[in-house]
Tab-separated table of N, CA and C in Angstrom:
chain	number	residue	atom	x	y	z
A	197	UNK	N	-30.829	16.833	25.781
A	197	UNK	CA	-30.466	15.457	26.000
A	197	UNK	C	-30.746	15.106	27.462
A	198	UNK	N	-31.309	14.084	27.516
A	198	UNK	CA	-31.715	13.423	29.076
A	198	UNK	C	-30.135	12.823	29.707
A	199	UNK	N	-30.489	13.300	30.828
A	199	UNK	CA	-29.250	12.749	31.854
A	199	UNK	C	-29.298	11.598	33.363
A	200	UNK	N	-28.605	10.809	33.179
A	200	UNK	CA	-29.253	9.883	33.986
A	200	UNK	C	-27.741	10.143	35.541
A	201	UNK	N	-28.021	9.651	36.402
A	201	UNK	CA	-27.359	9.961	37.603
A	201	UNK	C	-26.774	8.484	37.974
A	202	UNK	N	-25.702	8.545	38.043
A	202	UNK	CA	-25.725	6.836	38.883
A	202	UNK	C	-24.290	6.607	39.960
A	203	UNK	N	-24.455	6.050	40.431
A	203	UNK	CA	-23.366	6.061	41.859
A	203	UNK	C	-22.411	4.652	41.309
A	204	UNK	N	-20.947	5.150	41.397
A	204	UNK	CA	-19.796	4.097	40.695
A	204	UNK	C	-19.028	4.175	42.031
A	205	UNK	N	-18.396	3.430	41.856
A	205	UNK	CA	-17.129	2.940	43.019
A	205	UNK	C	-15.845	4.037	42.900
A	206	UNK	N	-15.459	4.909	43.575
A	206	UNK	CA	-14.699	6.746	43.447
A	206	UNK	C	-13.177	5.328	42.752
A	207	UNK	N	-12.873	4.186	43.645
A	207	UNK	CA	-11.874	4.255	43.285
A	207	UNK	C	-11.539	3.504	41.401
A	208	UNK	N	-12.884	2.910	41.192
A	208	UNK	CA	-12.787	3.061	39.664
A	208	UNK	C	-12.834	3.979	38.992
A	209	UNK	N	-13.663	4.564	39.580
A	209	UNK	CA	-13.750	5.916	38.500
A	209	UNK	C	-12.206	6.603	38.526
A	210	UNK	N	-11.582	6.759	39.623
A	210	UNK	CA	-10.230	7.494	39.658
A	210	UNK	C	-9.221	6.397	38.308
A	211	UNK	N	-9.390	5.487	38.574
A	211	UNK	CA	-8.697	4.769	37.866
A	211	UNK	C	-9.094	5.009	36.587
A	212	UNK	N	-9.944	4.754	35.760
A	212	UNK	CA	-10.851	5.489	34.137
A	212	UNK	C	-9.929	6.801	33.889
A	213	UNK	N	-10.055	7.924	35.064
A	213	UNK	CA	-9.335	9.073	34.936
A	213	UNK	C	-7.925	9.012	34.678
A	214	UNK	N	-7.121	7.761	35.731
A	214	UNK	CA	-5.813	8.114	35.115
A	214	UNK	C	-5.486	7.563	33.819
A	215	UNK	N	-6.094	6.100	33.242
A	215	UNK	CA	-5.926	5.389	32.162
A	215	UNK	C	-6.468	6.466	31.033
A	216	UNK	N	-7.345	7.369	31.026
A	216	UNK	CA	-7.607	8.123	29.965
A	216	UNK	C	-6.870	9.352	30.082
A	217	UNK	N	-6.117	9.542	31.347
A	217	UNK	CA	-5.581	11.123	31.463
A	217	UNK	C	-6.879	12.180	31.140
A	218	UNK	N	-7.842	12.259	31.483
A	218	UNK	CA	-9.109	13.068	32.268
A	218	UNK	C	-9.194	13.432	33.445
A	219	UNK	N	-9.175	14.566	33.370
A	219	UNK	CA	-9.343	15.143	34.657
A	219	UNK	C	-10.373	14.978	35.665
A	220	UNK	N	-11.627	14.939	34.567
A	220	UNK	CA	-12.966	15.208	35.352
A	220	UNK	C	-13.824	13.666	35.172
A	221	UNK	N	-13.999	13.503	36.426
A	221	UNK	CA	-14.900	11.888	36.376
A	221	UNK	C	-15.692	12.024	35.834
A	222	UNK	N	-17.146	12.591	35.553
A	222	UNK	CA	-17.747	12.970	34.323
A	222	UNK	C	-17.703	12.796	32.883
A	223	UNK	N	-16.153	13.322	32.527
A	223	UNK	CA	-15.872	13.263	31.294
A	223	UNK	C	-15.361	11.760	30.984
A	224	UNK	N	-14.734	10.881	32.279
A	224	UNK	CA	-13.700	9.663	31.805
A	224	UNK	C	-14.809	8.762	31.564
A	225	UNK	N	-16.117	9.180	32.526
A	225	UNK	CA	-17.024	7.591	32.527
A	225	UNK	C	-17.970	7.986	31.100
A	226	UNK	N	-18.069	9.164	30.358
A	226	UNK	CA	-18.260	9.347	29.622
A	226	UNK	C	-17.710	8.775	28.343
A	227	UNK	N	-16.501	8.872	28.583
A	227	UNK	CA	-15.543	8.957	27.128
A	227	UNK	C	-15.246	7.242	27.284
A	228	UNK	N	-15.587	6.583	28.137
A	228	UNK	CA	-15.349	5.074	28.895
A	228	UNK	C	-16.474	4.769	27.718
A	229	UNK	N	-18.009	5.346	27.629
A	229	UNK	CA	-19.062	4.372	27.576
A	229	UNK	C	-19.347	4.709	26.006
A	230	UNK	N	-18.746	6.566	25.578
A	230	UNK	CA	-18.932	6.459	23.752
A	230	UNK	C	-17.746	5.304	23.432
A	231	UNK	N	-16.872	5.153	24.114
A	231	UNK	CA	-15.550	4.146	23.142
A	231	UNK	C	-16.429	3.025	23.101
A	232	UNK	N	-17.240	2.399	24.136
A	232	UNK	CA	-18.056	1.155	24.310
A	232	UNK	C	-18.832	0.792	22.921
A	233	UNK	N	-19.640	2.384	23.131
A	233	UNK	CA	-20.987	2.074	21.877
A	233	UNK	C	-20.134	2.108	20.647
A	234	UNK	N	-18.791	2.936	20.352
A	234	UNK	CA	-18.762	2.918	18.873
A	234	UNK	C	-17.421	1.364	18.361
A	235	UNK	N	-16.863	0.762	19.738
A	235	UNK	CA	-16.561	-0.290	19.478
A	235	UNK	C	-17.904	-1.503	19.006
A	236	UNK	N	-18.697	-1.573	19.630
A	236	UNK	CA	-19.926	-2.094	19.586
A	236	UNK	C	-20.592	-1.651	17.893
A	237	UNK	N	-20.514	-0.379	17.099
A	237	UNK	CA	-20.740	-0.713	15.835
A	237	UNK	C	-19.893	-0.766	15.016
A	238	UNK	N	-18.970	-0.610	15.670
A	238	UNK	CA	-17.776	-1.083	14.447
A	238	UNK	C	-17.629	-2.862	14.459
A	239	UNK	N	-18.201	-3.483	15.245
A	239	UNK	CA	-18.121	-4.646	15.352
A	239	UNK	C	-19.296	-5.113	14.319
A	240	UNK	N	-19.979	-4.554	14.671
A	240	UNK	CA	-21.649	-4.788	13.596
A	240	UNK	C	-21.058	-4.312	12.135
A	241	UNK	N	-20.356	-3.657	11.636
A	241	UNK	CA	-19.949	-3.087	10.238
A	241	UNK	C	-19.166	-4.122	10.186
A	242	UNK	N	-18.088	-4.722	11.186
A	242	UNK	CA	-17.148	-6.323	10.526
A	242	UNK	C	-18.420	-7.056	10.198
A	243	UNK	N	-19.026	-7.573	11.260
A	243	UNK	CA	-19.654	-9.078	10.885
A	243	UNK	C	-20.781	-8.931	10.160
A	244	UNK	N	-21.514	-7.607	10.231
A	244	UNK	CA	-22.944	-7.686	9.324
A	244	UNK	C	-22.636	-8.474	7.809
A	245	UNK	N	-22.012	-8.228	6.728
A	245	UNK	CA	-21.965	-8.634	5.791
A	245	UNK	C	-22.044	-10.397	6.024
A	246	UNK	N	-21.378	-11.010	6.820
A	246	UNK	CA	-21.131	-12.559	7.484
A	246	UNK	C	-22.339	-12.571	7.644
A	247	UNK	N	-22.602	-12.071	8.848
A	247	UNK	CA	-24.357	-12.819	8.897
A	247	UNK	C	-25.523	-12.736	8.266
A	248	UNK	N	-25.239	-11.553	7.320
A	248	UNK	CA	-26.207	-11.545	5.977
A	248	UNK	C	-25.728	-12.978	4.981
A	249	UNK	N	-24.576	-13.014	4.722
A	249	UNK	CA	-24.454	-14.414	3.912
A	249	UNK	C	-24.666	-15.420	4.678
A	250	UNK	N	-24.633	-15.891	5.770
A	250	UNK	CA	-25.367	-16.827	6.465
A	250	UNK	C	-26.523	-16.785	6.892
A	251	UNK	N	-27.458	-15.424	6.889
A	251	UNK	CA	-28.704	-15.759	6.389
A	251	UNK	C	-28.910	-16.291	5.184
A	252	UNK	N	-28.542	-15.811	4.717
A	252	UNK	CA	-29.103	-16.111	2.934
A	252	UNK	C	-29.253	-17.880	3.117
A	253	UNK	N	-27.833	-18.191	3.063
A	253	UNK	CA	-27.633	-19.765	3.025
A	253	UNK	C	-28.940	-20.762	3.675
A	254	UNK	N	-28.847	-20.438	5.118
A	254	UNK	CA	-30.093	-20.579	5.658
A	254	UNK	C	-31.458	-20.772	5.422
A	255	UNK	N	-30.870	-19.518	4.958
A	255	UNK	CA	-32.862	-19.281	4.520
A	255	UNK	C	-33.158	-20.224	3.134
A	256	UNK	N	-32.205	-20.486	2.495
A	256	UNK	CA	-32.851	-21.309	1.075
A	256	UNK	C	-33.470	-22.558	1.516
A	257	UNK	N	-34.815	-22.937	0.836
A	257	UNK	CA	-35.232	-23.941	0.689
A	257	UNK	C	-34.382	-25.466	0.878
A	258	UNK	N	-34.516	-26.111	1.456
A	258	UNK	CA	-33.394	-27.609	1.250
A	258	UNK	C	-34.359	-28.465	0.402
A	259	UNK	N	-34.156	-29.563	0.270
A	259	UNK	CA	-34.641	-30.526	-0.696
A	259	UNK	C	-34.842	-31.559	0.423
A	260	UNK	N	-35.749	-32.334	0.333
A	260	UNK	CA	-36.004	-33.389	0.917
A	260	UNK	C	-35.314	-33.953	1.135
A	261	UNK	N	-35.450	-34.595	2.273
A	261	UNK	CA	-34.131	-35.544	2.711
A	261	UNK	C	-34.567	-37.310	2.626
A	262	UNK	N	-34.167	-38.180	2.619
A	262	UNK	CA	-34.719	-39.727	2.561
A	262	UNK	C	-35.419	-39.756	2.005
């Protein structure tokens, strides 16, 4: 797995650590960014079905208007 490097502000990151009770900054900005992505598809599993039926609707043909 590729690893990317990036420079955060020590006193957020300390803060991530105590709100998650993690020891290691590593692990909090970690465990910070999987909660991110799997809030992010659990959001897509609520609304997908919604915006598939509002495609549909959409997408039908209308009838002339005037």
């Amino acid at each position: 797995m590729a690893k990317v490097d990036i420079s955060l502000d020590a006193e957020l990151v300390v803060e991530v650590m105590v709100l998650a009770g993690i020891g290691s900054p590593q692990d909090a900005i970690e465990a910070v960014v999987r909660d991110y992505v799997a809030r992010g598809h659990r959001t897509e599993a609520r609304t997908e079905p919604r915006d598939r039926s509002l495609r549909e609707i959409d997408g039908r043909p209308q009838e002339p208007q005037g």
